[in-house]
Coordinates of C-alpha atoms in Angstrom, one line a residue:
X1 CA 0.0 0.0 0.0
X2 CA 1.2 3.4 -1.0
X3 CA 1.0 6.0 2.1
X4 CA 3.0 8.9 0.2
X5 CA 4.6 8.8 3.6
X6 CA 1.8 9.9 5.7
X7 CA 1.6 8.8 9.4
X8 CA -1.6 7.5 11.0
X9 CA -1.9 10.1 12.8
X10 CA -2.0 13.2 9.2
X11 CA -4.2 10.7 7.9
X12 CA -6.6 10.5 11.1
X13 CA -6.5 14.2 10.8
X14 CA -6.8 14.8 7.1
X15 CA -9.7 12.5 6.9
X16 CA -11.5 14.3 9.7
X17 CA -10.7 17.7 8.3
X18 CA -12.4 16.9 4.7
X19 CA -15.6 15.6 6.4
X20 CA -16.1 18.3 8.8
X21 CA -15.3 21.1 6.7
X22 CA -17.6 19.4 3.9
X23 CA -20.5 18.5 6.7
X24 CA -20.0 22.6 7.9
X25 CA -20.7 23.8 4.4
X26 CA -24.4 22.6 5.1
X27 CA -24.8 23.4 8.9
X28 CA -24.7 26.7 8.5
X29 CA -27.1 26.4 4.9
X30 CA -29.5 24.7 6.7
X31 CA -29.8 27.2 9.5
X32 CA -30.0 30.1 7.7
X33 CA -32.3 29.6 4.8
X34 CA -34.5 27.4 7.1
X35 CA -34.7 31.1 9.1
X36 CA -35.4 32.6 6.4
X37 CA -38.1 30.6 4.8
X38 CA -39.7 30.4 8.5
X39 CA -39.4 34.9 8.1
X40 CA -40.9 34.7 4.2
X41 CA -44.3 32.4 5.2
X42 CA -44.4 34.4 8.6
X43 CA -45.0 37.6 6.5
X44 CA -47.4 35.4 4.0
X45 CA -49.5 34.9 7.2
X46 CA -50.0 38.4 8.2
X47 CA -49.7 40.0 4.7
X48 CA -51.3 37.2 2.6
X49 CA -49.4 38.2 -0.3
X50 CA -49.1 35.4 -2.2
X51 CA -45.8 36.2 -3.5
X52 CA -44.1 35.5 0.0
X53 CA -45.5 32.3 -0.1
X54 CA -44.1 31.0 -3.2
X55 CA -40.9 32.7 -1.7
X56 CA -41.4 30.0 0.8
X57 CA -42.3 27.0 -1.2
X58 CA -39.2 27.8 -3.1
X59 CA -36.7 28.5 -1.4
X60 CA -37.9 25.9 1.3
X61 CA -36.7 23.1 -1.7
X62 CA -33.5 24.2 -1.6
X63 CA -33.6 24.5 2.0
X64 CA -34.9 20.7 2.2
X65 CA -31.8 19.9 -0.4
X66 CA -29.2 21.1 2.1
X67 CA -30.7 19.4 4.9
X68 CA -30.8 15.9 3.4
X69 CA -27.0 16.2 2.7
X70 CA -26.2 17.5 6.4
X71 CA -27.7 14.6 7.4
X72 CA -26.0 12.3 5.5
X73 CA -22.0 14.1 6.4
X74 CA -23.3 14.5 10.0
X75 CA -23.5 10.5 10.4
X76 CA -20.3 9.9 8.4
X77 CA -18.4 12.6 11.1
X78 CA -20.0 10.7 14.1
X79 CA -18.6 7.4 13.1
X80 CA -15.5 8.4 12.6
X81 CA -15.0 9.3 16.6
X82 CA -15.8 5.3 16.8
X83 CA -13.3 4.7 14.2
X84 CA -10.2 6.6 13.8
X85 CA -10.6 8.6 17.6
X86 CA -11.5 5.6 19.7
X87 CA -8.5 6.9 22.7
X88 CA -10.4 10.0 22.3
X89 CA -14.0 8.6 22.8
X90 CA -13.0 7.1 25.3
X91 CA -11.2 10.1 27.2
X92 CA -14.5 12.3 26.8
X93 CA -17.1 9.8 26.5
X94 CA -19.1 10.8 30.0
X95 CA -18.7 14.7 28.7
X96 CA -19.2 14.4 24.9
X97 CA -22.2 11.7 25.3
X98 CA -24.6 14.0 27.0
X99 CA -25.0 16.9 24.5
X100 CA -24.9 14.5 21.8
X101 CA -27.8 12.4 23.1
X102 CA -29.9 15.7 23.9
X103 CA -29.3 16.9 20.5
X104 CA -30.1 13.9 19.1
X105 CA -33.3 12.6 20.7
X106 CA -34.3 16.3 21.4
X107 CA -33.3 19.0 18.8
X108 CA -32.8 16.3 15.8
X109 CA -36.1 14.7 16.6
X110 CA -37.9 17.4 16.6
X111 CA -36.5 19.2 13.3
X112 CA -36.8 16.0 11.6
X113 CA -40.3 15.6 12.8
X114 CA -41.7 18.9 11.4
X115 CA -39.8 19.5 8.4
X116 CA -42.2 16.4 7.6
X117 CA -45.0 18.2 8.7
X118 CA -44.6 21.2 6.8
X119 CA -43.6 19.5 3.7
X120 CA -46.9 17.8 3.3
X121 CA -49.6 19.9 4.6
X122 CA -49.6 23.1 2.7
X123 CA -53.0 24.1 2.6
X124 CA -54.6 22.2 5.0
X125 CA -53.8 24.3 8.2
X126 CA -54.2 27.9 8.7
X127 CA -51.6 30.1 6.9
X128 CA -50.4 30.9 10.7
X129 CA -50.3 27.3 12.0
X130 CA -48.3 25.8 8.7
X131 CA -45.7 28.8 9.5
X132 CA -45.4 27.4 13.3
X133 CA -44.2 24.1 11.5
X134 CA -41.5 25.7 10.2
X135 CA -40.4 27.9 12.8
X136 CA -40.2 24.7 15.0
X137 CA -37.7 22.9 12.3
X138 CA -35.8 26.3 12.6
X139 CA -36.0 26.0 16.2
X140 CA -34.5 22.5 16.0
X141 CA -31.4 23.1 13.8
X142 CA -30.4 26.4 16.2
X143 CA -30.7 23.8 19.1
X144 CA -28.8 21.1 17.4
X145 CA -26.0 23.9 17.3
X146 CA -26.3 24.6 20.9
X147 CA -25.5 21.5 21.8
X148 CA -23.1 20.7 19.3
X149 CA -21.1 23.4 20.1
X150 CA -21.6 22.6 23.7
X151 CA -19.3 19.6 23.4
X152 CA -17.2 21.4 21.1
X153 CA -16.6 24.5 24.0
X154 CA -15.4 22.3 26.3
X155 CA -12.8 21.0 23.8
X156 CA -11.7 24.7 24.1
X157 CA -12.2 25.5 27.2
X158 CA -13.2 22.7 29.8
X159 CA -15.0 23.4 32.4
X160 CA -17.4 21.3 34.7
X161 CA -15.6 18.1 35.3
X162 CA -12.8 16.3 36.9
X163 CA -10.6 13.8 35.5
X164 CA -11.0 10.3 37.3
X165 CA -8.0 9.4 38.7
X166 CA -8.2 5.5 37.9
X167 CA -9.4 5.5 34.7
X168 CA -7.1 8.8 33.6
X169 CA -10.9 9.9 31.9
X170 CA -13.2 12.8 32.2
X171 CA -16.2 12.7 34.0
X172 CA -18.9 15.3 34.4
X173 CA -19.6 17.1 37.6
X174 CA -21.3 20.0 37.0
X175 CA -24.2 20.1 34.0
X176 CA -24.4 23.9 34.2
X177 CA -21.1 24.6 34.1
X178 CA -21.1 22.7 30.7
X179 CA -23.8 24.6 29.9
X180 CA -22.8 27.7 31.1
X181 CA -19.1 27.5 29.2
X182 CA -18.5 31.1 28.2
X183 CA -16.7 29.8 24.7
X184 CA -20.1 28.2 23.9
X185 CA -22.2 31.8 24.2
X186 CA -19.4 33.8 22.6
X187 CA -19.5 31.1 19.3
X188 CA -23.0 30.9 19.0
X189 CA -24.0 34.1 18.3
X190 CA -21.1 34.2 15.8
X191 CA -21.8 30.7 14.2
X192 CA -25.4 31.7 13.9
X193 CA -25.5 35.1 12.1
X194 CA -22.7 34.0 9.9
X195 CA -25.7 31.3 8.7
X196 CA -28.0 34.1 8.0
X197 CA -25.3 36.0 6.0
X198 CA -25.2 32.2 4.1
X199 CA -28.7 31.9 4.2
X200 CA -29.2 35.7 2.7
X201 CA -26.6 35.5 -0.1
X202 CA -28.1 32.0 -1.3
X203 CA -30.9 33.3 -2.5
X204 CA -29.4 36.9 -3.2
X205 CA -27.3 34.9 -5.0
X206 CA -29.5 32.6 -7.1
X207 CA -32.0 35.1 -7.9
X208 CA -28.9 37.2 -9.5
X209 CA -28.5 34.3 -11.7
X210 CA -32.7 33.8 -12.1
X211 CA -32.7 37.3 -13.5
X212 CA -29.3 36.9 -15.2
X213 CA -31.3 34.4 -17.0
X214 CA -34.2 36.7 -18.1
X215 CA -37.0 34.2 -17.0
X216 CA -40.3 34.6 -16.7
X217 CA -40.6 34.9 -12.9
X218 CA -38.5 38.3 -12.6
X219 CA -40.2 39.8 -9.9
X220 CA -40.2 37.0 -7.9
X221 CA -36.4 36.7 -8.3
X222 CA -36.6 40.7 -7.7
X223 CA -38.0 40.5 -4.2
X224 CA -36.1 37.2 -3.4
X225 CA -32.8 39.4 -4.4
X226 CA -34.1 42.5 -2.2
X227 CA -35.2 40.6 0.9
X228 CA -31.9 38.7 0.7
X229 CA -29.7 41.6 0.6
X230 CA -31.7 43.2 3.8
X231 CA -31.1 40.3 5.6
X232 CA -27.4 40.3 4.4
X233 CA -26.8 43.6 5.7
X234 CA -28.0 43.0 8.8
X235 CA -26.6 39.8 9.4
X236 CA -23.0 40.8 7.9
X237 CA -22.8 43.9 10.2
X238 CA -24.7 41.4 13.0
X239 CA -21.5 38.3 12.5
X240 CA -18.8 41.3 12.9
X241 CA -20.0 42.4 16.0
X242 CA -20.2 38.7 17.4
X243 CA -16.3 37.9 16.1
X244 CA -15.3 40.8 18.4
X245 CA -17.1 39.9 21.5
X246 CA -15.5 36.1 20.5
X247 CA -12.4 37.4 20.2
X248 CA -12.5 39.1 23.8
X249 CA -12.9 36.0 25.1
X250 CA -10.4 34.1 22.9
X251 CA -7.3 36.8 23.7
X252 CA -7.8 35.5 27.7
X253 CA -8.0 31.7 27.3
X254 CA -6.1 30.7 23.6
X255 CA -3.6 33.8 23.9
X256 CA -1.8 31.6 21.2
X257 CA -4.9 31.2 19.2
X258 CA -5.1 35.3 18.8
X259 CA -1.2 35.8 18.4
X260 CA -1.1 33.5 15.6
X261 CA -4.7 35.1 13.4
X262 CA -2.1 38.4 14.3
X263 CA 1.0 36.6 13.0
X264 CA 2.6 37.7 16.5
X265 CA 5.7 36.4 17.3
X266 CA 7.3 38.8 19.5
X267 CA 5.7 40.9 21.7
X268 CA 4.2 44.2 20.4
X269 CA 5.0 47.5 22.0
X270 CA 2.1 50.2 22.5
X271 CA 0.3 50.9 20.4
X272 CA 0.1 47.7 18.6
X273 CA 0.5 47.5 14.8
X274 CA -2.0 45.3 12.7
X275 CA -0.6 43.1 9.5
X276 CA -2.8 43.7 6.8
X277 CA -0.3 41.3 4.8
X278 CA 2.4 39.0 6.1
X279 CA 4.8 36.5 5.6
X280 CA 6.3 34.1 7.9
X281 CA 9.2 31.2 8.8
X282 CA 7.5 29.3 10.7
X283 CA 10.5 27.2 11.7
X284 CA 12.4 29.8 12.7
X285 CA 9.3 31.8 14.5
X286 CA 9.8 34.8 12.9
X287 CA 7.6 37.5 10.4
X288 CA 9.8 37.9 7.5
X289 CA 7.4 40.5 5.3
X290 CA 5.1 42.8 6.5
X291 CA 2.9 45.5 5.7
X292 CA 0.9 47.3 9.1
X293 CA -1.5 49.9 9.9
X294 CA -0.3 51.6 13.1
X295 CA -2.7 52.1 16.2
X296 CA -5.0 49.0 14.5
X297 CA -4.3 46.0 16.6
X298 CA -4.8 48.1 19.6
X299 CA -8.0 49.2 18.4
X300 CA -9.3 46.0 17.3
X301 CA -8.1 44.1 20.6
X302 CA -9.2 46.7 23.7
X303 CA -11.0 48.9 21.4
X304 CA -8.3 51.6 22.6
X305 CA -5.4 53.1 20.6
X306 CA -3.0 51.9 23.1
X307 CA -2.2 48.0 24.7
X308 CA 0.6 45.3 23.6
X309 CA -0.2 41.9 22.6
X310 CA 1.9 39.1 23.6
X311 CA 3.4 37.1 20.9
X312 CA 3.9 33.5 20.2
X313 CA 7.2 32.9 21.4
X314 CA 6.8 34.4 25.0
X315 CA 3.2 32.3 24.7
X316 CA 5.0 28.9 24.3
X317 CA 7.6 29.5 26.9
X318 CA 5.0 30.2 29.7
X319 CA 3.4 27.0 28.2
X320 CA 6.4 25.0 28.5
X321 CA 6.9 26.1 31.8
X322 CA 2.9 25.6 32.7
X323 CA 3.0 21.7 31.5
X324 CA 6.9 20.8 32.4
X325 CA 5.5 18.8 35.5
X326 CA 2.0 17.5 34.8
X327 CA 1.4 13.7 35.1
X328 CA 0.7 12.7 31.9
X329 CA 4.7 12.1 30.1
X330 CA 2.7 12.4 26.6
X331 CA 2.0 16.0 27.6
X332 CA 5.2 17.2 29.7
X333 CA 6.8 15.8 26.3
X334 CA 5.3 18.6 24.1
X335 CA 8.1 21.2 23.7
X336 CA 6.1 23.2 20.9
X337 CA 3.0 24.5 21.3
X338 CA 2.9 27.2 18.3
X339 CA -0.2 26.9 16.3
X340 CA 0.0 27.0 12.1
X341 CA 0.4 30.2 11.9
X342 CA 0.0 31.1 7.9
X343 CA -3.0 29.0 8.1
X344 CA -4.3 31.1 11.0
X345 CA -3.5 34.5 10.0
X346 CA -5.0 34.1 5.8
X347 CA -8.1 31.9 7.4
X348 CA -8.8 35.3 10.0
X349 CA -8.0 38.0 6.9
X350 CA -10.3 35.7 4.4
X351 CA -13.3 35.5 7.2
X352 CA -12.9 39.6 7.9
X353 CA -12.5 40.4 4.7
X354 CA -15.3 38.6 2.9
X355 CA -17.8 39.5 6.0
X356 CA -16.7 43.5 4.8
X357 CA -17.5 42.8 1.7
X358 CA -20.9 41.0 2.1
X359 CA -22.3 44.6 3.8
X360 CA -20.8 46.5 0.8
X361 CA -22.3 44.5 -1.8
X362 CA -25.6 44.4 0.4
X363 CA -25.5 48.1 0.3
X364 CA -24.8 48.6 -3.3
X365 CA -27.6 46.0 -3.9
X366 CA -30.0 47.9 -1.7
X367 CA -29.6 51.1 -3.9
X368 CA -30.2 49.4 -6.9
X369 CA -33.4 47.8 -5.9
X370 CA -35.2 50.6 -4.6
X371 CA -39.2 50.2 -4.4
X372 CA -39.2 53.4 -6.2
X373 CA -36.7 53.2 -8.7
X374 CA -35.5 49.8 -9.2
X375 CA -32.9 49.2 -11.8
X376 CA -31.1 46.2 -10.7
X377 CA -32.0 44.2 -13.9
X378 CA -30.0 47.2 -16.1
X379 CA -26.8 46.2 -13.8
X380 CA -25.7 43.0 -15.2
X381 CA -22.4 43.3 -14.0
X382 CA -23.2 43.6 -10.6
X383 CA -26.0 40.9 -10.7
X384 CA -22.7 38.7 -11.7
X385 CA -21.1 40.1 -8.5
X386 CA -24.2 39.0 -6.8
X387 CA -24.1 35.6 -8.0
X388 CA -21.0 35.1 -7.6
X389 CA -20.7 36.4 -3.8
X390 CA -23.3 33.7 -3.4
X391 CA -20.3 31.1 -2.9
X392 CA -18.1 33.5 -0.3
X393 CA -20.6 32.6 2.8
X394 CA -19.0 29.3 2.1
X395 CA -15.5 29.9 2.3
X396 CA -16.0 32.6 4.9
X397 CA -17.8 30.1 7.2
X398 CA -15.1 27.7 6.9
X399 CA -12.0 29.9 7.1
X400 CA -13.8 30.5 10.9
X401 CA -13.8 27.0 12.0
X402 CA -10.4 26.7 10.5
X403 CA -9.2 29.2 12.9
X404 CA -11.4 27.6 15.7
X405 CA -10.0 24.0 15.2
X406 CA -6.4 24.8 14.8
X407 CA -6.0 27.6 16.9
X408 CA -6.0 24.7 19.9
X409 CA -3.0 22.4 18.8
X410 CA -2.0 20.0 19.7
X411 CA -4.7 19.7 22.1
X412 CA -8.1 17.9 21.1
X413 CA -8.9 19.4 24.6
X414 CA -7.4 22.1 25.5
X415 CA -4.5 21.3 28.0
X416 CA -6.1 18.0 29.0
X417 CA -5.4 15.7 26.0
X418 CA -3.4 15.7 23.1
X419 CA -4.8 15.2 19.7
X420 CA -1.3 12.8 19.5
X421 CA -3.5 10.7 22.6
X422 CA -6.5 10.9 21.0
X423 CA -6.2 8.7 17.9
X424 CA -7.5 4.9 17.6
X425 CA -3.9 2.6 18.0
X426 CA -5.9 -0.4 15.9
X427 CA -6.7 1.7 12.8
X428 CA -4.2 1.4 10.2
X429 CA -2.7 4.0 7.6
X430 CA -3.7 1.2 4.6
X431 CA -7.2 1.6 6.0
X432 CA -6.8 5.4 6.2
X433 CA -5.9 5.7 2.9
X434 CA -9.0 3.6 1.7
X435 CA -11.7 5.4 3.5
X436 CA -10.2 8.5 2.4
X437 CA -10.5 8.2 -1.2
X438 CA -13.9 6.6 -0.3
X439 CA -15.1 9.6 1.2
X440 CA -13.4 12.1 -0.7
X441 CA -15.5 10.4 -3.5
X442 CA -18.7 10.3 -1.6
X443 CA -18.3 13.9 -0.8
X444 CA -17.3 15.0 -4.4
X445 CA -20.8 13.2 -5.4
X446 CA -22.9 14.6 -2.9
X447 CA -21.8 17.8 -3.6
X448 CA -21.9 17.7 -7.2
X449 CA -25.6 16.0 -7.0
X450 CA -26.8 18.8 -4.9
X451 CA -25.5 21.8 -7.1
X452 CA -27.0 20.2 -9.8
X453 CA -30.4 20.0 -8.3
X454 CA -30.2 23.6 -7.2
X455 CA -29.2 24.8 -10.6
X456 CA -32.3 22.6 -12.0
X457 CA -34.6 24.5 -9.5
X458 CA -33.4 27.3 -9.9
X459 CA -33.8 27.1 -13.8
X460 CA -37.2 26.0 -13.8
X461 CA -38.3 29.1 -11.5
X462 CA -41.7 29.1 -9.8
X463 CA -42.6 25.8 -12.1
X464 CA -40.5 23.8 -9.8
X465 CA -42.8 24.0 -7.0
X466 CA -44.5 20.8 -7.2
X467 CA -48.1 19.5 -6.0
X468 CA -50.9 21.1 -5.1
X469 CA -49.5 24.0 -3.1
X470 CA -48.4 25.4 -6.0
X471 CA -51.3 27.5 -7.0
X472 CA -54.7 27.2 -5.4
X473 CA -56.4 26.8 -8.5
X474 CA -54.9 23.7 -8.8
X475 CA -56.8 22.7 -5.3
X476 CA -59.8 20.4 -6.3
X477 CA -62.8 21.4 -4.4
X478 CA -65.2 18.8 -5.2
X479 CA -65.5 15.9 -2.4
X480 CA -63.5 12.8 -4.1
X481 CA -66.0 10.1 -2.0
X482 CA -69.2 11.8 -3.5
X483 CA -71.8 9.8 -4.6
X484 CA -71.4 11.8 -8.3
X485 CA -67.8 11.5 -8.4
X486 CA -68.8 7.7 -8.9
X487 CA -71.3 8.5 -11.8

């Protein structure tokens, strides 16, 4: 077998890498444009314009396309902590169990339930009931991410336990605490506005393309493009304000984490500088290129034009120190703990810098859709700039967990247990190798299989709503077990 001379360990690594960064291209879909669909029949209800709720029927496809596939990535991820993180599993089993099983039997159940519900009932509830149905399946994915993240905060900051002293393993002591972890309520408001700003520029994005098109249904795509751009803006402005109360909480417990999105080796004097652009030698811990704006860094980290930030190097020699005598030898052997650094610093430019340009090209948008003088369709080129921001959510989204994930090695929990620890010692690289070309594959196809169902919705416009919801003449009113219907 051919491992390119990869260790068990890259491979464990790699192979969770591709399927959580694919599975997180559809967490954040699915939440968003399930909010928004829930927002569009909300308004049908009150306003009973029946625009809005063909804004909901379609839309809501591609929303119930997304969610399929997130289903599908979400069970492939989960059996990998059997499979290739068994040490792991087995370490935070009694903490990582509980907000699994609640999400599971509580927010899962209940998303999956009514997404049902609202799927086959159109038109046989009250306008105002049906749009509870979906509110509830909103409900559930934003719960699912409480809890999800719930696990995932204590990987970055544990809190609420204690670690058994027989069985070297961590056990739960205090539910609340979990809970209560403040990573978990400084990532959720974060993780959750950057799905609107998906959500928003999904269907800002397709309708771009719809009128790009010329079809028949342009004011539908019109007032699909405008309400997406509102909610755009407001979630793009929204997602910047919840990076900087994350990133508060981030400079005090991952000081490494924030030295590295700065590209911080040495310590700053006051005021700070910020990088716009850098370039680093990562072996030798130094910034070899640069280009700063004075006073920034400052700014951006106590919101004052004055403060230093400790860099990297001083970082991992307080950690050395910190870990030389703890009792587990696989941990007091760790003599590096710098993060990857290039990989931190682009993945925090490419997050800020696409959410800056998601409220410019909201705001642009805005103007040229104006109730009273709209003129978007006469601006081709920026309807391409539309359509193709509709892809930046993605890359945005993922260049955030990037910085989340890597910002904490080598610890899968953060000073407790070493990602090293944490991998299965039966797994093999030969089997590595195979279920990575297996689900680099299955990804690829998943993928491709729901662009190309988006693209055929999106091409057939309003015909692709199917059944009788589609119009209400299409409704029959007669009584099908009439005595004349038999005649």
């Amino acid at each position: 077998m051919v491992t390119l001379g990869l260790s068990l360990l890259s491979l464990a690594r790699l192979q969770f890498a591709m399927t959580t960064i694919f599975h997180f291209f559809f967490v954040p879909f699915s939440i968003g444009l399930g909010f928004l669909v829930a927002i569009m029949e909300t308004i049908y209800a009150i306003k009973k314009e029946d625009i809005y709720k063909k804004m909901a029927q379609f839309w809501g496809k591609i929303f119930l396309l997304s969610f399929a596939v997130g289903i599908v990535t979400g069970l492939i991820q989960e059996f990998q902590f059997g499979m290739n993180w068994s040490n792991y599993s087995r370490f935070m089993g009694d903490i990582f169990g509980a907000p699994l099983a609640i999400e599971a039997l509580l927010a899962f159940f209940m998303e999956s339930t009514f997404i049902g519900v609202w799927m086959f009932t159109w038109d046989r509830f009250k306008p105002g009931i049906h749009a509870l149905f979906i509110w509830l399946v909103s409900i559930g994915t934003m719960l699912s991410a409480i809890w999800i993240l719930t696990a995932n905060s204590f990987m970055q900051h544990p809190t609420g336990f204690t670690i058994n002293a027989k069985t070297h393993h961590a056990q739960m002591t205090n539910f609340g605490q979990v809970l209560g972890n403040p990573q978990l309520w400084r990532v959720f408001p974060h993780l959750i506005l950057g799905a609107f700003v998906l959500g928003a520029f999904v269907i800002a994005g397709m309708s771009a393309w719809g009128l790009i098109r010329k079809q028949k249904d342009k004011q539908f795509f019109k007032k699909s493009l405008r309400f997406g751009l509102w909610f755009g803006l407001v979630a793009s402005i929204g997602v910047m304000i919840a990076g900087d109360f994350q990133t508060q909480e981030i400079i005090k417990d991952q000081p490494m984490k924030f030295a590295a999105t700065e590209g911080e080796y040495e310590n700053t004097g006051s005021p700070a500088s910020w990088k716009i652009v850098a370039t680093f030698d990562t072996k030798a811990h130094k910034t070899t290129h640069e280009i700063s704006v004075p006073y920034m860094l400052s700014l951006l980290a106590y919101h004052k034009p004055e403060g230093s930030v400790k860099g990297m190097n001083t970082i991992n020699r307080e950690l050395r120190q910190k870990f030389a005598h703890n009792k587990s030898q696989s941990i007091r052997d760790i003599k590096n703990f710098y993060v990857p650094t290039t990989a931190l610093f682009w993945s925090f430019r490419v997050m800020a810098g696409f959410g800056a340009l998601f409220a410019l090209v909201a705001l642009v948008g805005l103007f040229f859709t104006r109730p009273k003088n709209n003129i978007i369709e006469k601006q081709r080129w920026f309807l391409y700039i539309v359509g193709l921001t509709m892809w930046c959510p993605f890359i945005a989204n993922t260049a955030g967990w990037l910085i989340t994930e890597l910002g904490r090695y080598p610890w899968i929990v953060y000073g407790l247990y070493t990602i090293a620890d944490a991998v299965s010692p039966s797994t093999t690289v030969g089997q590595l190798v195979f279920s990575n070309i297996v689900f680099f594959l299955l990804f690829a196809s998943l993928g491709g299989v729901l662009i190309y169902y988006a693209r055929q919705t999106l091409h057939k416009g309003l015909d692709a709503i199917d059944g009788p919801s589609a119009t209400q003449k299409d409704i029959p009113t007669a009584d099908p077990f009439a005595k004349e219907a038999f005649d």
